[in-house]
Coordinates of C-alpha atoms in Angstrom, one line a residue:
X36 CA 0.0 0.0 0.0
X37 CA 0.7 3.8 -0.6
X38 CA 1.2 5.9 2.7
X39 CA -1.1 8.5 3.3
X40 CA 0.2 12.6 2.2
X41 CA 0.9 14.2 5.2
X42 CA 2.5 17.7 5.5
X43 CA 5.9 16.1 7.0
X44 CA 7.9 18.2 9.3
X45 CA 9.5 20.8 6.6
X46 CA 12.4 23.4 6.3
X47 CA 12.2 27.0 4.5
X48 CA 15.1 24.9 2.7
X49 CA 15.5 27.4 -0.7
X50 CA 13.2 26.9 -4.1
X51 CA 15.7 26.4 -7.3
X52 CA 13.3 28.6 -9.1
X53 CA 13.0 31.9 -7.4
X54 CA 9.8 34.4 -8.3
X55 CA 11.4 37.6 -10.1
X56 CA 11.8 39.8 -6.7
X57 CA 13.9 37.1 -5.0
X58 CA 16.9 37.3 -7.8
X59 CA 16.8 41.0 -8.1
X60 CA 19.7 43.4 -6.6
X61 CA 20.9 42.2 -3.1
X62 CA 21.0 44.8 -0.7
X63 CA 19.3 47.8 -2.3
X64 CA 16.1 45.8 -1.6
X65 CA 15.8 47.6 2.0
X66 CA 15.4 50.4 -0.1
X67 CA 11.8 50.2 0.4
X68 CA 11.3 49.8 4.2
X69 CA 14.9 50.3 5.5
X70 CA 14.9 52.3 8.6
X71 CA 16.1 55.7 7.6
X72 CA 19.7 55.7 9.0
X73 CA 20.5 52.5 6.6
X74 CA 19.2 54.4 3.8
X75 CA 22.0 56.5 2.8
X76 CA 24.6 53.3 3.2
X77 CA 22.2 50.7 2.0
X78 CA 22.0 52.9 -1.6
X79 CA 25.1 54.2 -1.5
X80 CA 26.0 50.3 -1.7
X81 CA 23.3 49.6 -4.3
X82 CA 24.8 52.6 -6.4
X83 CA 28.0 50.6 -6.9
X84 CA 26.7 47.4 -7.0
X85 CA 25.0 49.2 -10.1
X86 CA 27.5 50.5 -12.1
X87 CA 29.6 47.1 -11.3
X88 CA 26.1 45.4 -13.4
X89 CA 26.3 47.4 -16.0
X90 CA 30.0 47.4 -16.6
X91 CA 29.7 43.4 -16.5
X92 CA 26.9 43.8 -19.0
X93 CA 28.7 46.3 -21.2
X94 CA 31.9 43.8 -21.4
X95 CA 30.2 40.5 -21.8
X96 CA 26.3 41.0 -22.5
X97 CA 24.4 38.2 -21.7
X98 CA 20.4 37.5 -20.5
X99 CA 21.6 36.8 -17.4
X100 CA 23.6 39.9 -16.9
X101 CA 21.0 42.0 -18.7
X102 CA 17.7 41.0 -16.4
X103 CA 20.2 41.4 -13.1
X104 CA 21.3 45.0 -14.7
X105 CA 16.9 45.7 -15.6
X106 CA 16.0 44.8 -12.1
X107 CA 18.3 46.7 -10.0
X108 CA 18.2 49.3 -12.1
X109 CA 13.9 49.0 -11.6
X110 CA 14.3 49.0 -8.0
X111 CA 16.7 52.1 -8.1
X112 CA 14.4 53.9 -10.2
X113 CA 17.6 54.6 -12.6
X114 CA 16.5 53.4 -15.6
X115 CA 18.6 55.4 -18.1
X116 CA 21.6 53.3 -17.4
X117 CA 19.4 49.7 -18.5
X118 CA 17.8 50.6 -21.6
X119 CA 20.4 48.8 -23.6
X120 CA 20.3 45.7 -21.1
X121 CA 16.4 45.6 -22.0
X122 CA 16.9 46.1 -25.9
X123 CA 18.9 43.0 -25.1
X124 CA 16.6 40.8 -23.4
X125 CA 13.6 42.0 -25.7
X126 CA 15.5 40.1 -28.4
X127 CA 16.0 37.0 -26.6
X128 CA 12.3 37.1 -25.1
X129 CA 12.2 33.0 -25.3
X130 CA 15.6 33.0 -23.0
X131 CA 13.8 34.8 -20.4
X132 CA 10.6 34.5 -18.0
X133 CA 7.9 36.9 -18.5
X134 CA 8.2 39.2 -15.8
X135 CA 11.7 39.7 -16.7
X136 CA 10.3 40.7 -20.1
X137 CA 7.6 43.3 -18.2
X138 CA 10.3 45.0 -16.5
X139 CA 12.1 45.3 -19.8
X140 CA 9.4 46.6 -21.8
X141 CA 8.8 49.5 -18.6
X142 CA 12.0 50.7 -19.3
X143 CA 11.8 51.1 -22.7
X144 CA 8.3 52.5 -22.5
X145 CA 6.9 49.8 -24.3
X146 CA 3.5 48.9 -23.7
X147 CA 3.0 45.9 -21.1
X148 CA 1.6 42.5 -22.0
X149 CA -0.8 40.9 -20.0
X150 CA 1.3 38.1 -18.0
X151 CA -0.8 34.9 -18.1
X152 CA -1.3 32.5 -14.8
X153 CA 0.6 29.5 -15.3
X154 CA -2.3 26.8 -16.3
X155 CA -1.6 23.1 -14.3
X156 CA 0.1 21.1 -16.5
X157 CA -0.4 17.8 -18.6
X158 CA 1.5 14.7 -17.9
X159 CA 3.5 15.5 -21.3
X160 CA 4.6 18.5 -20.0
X161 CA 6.6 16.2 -17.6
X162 CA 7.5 13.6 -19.7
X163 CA 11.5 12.5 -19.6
X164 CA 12.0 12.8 -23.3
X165 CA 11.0 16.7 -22.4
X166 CA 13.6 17.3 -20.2
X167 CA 16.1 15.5 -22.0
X168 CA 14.9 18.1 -24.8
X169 CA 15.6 21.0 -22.6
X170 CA 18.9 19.6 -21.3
X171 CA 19.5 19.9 -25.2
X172 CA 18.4 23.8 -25.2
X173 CA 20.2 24.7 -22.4
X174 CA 23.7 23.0 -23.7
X175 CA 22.7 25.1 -26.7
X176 CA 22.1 28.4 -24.9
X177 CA 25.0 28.1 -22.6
X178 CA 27.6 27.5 -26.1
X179 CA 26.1 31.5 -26.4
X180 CA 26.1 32.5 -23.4
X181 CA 28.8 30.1 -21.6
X182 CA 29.8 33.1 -18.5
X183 CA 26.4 33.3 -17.3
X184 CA 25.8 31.7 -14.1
X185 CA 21.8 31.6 -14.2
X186 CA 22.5 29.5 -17.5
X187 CA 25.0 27.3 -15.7
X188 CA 22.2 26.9 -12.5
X189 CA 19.1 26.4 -15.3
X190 CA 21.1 23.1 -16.4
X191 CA 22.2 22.0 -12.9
X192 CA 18.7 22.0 -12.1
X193 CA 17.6 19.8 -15.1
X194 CA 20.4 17.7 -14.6
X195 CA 19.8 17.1 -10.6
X196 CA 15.8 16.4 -11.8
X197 CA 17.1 13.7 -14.5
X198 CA 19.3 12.3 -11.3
X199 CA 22.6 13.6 -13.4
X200 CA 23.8 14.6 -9.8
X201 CA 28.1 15.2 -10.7
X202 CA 26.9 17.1 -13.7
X203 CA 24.6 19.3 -12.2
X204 CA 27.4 19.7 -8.8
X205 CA 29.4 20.4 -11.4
X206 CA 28.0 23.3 -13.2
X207 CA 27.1 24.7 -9.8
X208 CA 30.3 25.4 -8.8
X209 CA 31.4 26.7 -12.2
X210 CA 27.9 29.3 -11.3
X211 CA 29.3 30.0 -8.4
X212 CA 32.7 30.8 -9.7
X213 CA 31.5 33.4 -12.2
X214 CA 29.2 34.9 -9.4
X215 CA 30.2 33.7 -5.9
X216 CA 28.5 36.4 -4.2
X217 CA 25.1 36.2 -6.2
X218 CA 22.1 35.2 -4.2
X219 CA 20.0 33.0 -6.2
X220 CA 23.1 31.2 -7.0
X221 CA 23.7 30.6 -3.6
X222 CA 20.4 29.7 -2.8
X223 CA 20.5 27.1 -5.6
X224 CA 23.4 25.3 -4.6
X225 CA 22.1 25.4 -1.2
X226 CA 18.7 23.2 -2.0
X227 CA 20.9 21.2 -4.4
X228 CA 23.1 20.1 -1.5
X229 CA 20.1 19.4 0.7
X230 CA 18.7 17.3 -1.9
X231 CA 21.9 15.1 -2.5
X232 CA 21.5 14.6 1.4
X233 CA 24.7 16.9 2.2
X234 CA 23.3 19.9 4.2
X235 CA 26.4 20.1 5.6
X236 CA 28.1 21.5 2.5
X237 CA 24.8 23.7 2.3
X238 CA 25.7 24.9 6.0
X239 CA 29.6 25.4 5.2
X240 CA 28.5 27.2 1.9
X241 CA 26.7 30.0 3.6
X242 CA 29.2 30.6 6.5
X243 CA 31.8 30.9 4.4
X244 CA 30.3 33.5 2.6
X245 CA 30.4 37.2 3.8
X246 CA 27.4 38.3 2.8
X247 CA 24.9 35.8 4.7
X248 CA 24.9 37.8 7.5
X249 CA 23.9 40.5 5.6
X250 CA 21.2 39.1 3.5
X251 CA 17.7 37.7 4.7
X252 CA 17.5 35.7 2.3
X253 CA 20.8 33.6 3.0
X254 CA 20.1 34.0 6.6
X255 CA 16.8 31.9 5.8
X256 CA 18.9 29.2 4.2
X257 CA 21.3 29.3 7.1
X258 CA 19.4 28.7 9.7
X259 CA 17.1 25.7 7.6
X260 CA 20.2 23.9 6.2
X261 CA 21.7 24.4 9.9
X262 CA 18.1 22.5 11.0
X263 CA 18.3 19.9 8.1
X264 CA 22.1 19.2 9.2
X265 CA 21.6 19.1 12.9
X266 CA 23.9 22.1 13.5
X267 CA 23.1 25.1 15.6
X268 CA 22.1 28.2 13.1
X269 CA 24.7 31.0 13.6
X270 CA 22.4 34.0 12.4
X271 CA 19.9 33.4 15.1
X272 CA 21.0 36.9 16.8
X273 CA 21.2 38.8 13.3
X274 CA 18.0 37.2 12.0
X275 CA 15.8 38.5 15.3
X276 CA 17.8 42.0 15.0
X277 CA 16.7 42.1 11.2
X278 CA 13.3 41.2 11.7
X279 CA 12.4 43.6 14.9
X280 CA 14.0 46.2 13.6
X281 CA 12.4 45.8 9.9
X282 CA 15.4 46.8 8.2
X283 CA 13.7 45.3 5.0
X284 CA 10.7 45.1 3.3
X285 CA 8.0 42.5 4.2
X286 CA 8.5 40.4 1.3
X287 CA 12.1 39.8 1.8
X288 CA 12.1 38.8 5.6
X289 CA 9.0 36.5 5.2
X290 CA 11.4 33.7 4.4
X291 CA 13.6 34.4 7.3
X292 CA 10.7 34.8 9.6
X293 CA 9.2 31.7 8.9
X294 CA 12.5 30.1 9.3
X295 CA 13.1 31.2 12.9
X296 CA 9.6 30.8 13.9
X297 CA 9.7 27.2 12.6
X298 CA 13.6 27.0 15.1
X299 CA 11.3 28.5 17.8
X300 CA 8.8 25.9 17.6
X301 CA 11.2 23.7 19.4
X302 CA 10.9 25.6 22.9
X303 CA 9.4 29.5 22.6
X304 CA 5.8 30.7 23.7
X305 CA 3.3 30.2 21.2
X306 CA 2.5 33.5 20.6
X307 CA 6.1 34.3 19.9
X308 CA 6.0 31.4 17.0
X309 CA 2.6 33.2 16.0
X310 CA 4.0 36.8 15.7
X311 CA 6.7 35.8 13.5
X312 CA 4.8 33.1 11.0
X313 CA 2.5 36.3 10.8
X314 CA 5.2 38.7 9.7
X315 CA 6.2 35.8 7.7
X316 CA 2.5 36.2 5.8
X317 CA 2.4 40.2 5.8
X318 CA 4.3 39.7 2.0
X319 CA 5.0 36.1 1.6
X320 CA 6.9 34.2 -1.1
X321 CA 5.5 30.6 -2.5
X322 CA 8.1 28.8 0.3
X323 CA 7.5 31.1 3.1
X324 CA 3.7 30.5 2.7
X325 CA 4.1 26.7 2.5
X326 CA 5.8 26.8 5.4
X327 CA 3.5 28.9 7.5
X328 CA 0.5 26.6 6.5
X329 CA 2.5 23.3 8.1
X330 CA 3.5 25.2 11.0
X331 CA 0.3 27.0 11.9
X332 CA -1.8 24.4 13.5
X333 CA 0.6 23.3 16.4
X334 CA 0.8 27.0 17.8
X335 CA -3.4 27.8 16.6
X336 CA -2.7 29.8 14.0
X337 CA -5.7 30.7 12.4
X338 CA -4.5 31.5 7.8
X339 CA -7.1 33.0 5.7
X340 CA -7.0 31.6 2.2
X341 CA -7.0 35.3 0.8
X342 CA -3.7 35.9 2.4
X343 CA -2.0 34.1 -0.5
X344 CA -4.1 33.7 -3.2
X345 CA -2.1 36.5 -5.2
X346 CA 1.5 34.9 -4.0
X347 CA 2.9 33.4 -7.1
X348 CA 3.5 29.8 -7.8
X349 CA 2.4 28.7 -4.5
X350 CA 1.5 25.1 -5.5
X351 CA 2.0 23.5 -2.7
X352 CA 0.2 25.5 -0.2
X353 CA -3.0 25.4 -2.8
X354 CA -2.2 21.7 -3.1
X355 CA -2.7 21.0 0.4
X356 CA -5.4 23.5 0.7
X357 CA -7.6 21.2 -2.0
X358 CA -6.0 18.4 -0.9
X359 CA -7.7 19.4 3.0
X360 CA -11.0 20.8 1.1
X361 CA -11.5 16.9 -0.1
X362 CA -11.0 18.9 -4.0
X363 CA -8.6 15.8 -5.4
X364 CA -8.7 17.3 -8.8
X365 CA -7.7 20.4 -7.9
X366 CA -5.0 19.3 -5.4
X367 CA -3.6 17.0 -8.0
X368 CA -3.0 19.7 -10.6
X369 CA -1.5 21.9 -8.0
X370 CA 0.8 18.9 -6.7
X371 CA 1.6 18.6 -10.6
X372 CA 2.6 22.2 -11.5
X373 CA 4.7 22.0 -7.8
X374 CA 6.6 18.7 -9.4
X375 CA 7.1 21.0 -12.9
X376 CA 8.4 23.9 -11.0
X377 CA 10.8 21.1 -8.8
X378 CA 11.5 18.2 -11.3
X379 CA 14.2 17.1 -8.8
X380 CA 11.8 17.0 -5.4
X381 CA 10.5 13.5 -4.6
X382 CA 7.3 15.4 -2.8
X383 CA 5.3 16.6 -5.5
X384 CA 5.3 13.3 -7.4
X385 CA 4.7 11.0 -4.5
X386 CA 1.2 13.2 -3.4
X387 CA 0.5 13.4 -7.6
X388 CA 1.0 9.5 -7.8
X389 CA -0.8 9.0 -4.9
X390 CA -4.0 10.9 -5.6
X391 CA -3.6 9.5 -9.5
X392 CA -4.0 6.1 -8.5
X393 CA -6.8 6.8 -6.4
X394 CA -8.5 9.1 -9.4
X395 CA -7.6 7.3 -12.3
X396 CA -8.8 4.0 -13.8
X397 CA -5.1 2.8 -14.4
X398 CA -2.2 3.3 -12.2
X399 CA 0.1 4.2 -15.5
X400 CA -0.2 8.3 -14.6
X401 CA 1.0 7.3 -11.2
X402 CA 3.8 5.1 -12.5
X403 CA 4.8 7.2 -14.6
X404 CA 5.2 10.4 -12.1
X405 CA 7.0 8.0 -9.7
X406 CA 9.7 6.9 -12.5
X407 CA 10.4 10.6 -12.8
X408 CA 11.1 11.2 -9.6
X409 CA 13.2 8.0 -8.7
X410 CA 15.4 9.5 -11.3
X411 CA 16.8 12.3 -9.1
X412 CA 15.8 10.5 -5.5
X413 CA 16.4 6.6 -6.4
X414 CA 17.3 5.7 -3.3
X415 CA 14.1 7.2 -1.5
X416 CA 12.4 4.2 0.0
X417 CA 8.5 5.4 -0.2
X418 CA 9.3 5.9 -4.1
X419 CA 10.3 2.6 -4.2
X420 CA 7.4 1.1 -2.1
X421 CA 5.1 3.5 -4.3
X422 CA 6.8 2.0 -7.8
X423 CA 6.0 -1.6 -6.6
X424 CA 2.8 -1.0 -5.4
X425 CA 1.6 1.0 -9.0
X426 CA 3.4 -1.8 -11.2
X427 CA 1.8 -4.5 -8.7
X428 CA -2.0 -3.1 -9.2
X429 CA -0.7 -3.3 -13.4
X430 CA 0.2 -6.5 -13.0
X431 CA 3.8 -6.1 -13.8
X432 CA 5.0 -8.7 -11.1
X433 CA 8.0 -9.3 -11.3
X434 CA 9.1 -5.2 -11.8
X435 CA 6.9 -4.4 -8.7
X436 CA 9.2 -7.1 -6.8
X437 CA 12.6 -5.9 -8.3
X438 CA 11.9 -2.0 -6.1
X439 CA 10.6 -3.5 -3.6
X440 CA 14.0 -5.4 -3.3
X441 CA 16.2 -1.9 -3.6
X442 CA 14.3 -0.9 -0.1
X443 CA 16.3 -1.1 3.3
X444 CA 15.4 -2.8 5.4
X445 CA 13.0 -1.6 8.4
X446 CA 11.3 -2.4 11.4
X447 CA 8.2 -4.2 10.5
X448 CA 6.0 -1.6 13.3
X449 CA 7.7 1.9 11.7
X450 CA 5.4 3.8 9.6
X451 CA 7.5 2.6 6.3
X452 CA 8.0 -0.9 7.9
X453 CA 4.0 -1.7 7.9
X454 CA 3.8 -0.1 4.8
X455 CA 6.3 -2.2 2.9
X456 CA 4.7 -5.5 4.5
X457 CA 1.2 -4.4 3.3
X458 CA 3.1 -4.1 -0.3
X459 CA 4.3 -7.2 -0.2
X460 CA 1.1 -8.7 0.8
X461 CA -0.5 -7.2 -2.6
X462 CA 2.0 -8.6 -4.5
X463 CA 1.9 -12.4 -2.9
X464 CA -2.0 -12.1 -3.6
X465 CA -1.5 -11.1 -6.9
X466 CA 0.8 -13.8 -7.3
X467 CA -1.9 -16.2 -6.2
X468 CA 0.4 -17.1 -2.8
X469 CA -3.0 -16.6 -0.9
X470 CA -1.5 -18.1 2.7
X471 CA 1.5 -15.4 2.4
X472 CA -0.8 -12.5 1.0
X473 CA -2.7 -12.8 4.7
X474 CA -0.1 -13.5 6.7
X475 CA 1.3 -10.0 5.5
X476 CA -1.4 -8.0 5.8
X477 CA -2.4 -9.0 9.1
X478 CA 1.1 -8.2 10.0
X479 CA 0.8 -4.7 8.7
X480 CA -2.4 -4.5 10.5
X481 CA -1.1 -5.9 13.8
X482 CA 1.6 -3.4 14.0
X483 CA -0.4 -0.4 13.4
X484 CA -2.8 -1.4 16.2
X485 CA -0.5 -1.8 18.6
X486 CA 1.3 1.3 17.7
X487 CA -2.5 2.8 17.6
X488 CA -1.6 4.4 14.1
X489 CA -5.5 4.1 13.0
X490 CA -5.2 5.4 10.1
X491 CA -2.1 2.8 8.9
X492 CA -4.4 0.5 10.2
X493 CA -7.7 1.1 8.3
X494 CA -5.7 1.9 5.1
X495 CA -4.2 -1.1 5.1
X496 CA -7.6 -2.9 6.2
X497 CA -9.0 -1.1 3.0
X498 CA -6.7 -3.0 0.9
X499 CA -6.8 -6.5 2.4
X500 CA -10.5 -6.2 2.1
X501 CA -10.1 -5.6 -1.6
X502 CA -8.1 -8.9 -1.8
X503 CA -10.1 -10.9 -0.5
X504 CA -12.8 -9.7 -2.6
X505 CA -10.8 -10.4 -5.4
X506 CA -10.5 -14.4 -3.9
X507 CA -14.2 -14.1 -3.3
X508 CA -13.2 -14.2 0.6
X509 CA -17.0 -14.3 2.6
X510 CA -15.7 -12.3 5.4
X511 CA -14.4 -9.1 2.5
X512 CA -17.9 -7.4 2.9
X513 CA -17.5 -6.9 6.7
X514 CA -14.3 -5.9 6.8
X515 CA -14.5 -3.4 4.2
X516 CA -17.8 -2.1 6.6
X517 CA -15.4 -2.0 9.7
X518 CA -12.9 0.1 7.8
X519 CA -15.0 2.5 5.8
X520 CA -16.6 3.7 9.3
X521 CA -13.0 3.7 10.4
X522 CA -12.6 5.8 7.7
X523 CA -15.5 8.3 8.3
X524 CA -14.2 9.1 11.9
X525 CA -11.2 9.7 11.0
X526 CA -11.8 12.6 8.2
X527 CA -8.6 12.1 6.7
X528 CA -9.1 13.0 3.3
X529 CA -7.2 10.8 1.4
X530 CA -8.1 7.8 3.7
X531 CA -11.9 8.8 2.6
X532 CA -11.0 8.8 -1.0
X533 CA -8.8 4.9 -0.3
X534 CA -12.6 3.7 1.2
X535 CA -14.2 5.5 -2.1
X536 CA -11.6 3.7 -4.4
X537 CA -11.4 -0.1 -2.1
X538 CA -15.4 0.4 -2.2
X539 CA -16.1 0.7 -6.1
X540 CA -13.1 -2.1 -6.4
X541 CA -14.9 -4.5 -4.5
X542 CA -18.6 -3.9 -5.6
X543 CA -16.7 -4.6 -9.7
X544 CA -15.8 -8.2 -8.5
X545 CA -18.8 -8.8 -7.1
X546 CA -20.4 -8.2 -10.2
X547 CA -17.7 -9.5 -12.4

């Protein structure tokens, strides 16, 4: 069986694709809510950082350079000194995102195009042969433009979603050798170290660099890397500093308040955790938000959905918000777009697969989601259990038994451990090993009882009834009863949807 989604204990661990405000000029973003005695050094500093863009520019023009020059030069309101920087970009416009392209077209005085939501995608927008296909255009792009970093992180990050881990490593560090101060560089190699399970090259990475201390924004990744690594955070005192004294706008401590609310979970007053997850919310980015919404409940945190509706790409809060709502539609094609915008993250796939197999007629959407996403992660066991159990319910035997074999081994009473048993059960049914198929389940079911996980326990009740359907077992009926009540008590939606799913299953053997 599949585990159910839960919103697992999380880190404001960086996004590899940052919205448009998070990559523009580092400091001069206090500009608009530093307290006025940082004002004349924070643009004095934003000034040169400035004319140091559009010198790089005018030497070596490139997109990357050119949307780094337009976006300072936006937030500076000195425009003048971009115009040829957005010329540039306006001819490139497919090397670019669109917002990039709108700050372009403002400087020229060109009339603005309306920027269009991103729609959830298709299942062919994520097939392999697609990102092999972009792996293709970025080698292309980067022949062109071969000293821009952002090129150089764009192909890290296909590679690390394609599980090409040395090749993306390695054009991270050649990123941050042409910018090692550059903050969405940093930030990149910083979630691509916490995916290869190395935070402590994330942690090392930001304390060796100068300007953490200085930025919120690396200060957020500081402190969650420190988390994810088991270190203590060293820009705990700076962090607090930054955010009582609102030395920068809202939008650009809501990540770092998030982060040290979520550290101050561990041992400060609730309403302490409360005022910073709401700062946090006052101008939130897509990570901060998702971040807030798994945190809020343990310190009563009340979130209103209009508080993020206009935050963009935030998939996996409006995800979990369907998901929650009982919308599985909805929640899948958030869950979906969140697995587009992170190719590399195992998360997105494993809740897609999961609520595919339940919505679908076949399990081949949720196989193929979970193939993806074993490419970068194929050593995460709940992929592997998930693979098995998909390819098992397609009849593909022997495949299903070949990932269940790559697992490690676990506890048969852990979360995982029941899990896997309940797997293997399906597949010794399936294999017409009746004796074994029971023996497992009951074992799965035995150790959530006595654990009292109830909801491990009617989930995998839910599928032993189906089995024995499928035998024509007498006693199927009532114990499919027994756990669809189960199910109704409990309210968690997914477990709901499982009873849905077992109930139609079974009812279609009876009539086969």
């Amino acid at each position: 069986m599949t585990q159910l989604p839960r919103q697992e204990d999380r880190r404001v661990i960086p996004r590899w694709r940052e919205t448009a405000t998070a990559v523009q000029l580092g400091e001069a973003n206090s500009l608009n809510a530093a307290q006025p005695k940082e004002t004349q050094r924070v643009r004095a500093q934003a000034s040169v950082r400035l004319l140091e863009l559009q010198t790089a520019f005018a030497a070596h023009p490139s997109v990357g350079r050119a949307a780094e020059l337009t976006g300072a030069a936006t937030l500076l309101r000195q425009v003048d000194g971009a115009q040829d920087a957005a010329a540039f970009l306006l001819r490139h416009p497919h090397d670019t995102t669109p917002r990039v392209l709108q700050a372009a077209r403002h400087i020229l005085g060109q009339p603005l195009a309306e920027l269009r939501p991103l729609s959830p995608p298709n299942m062919d927008e994520l097939a392999p042969d697609d990102m092999h296909s972009e792996v293709r255009r970025l080698r292309a792009d980067l022949k062109a433009f071969d000293r821009s970093p952002m090129a150089h992180v764009d192909l890290a990050r296909m590679y690390a979603a394609l599980g090409a881990t040395r090749k993306a490593e390695r054009h991270l560090r050649v990123a941050m050798g042409l910018a090692p101060h550059h903050r969405l560089v940093l930030r990149a190699a910083v979630r691509f170290y916490v995916h290869v399970q190395a935070p402590d090259e994330a942690v090392h990475l930001l304390r060796r660099q100068p300007r953490t201390l200085h930025d919120p924004w690396l200060m957020a990744a500081e402190i969650s890397s420190a988390m994810v690594a088991g270190l203590v955070p060293r820009s705990i005192k700076r962090a607090r500093e930054v955010l009582d004294r609102r030395e920068f706008h809202p939008h650009h401590i809501s990540e770092l308040a998030a982060a040290l609310g979520t550290l101050e979970l561990q041992g400060a007053k609730p309403k302490k955790v409360r005022r910073l997850l709401q700062q946090a919310l006052e101008q939130p980015t897509e990570n901060a938000l998702a971040q807030v919404q798994w945190a809020a409940p343990q310190v009563r945190l009340d979130l209103d959905e209009r508080q993020w509706t206009d935050v963009p790409r935030n998939f996996e809060a409006a995800g979990w918000t369907n998901y929650e709502a009982q919308q599985f539609q909805a929640a899948r094609a958030a869950y979906l777009a969140w697995f587009q915008d992170e190719p590399f993250s195992a998360e997105p796939a494993i809740l897609a697969g999961y609520l595919s197999h339940l919505l679908d007629p076949t399990p081949s959407r949720a196989i193929d989601l979970t193939r993806m996403a074993l490419a970068a992660s194929p050593d995460e066991d709940l992929l592997l259990n998930n693979m098995a159990f998909y390819l098992a319910e397609a009849g593909q035997l022997d495949l299903a038994q070949q990932y269940l074999a790559r697992t490690q081994p676990l506890p048969p009473d852990t979360e995982l451990g029941l899990t896997l048993s309940a797997t293997r059960g399906l597949i010794a049914f399936r294999r017409g090993n009746e004796e074994l198929g029971r023996a497992l389940y009951e074992q799965a079911i035995a150790a959530a009882r006595t654990r009292s996980l109830w909801e491990y326990e009617t989930l995998a009740t839910l599928y032993y009834s189906r089995e024995l359907a499928r035998i024509q077992d007498p006693s199927a009926p009532e114990r499919l009863m027994r756990a669809r009540l189960m199910a109704e008590k409990i309210a968690e939606p997914g477990l709901v949807l499982t009873a849905q799913r077992a109930t139609a299953d079974v009812l279609a053997f009876s009539e086969a």
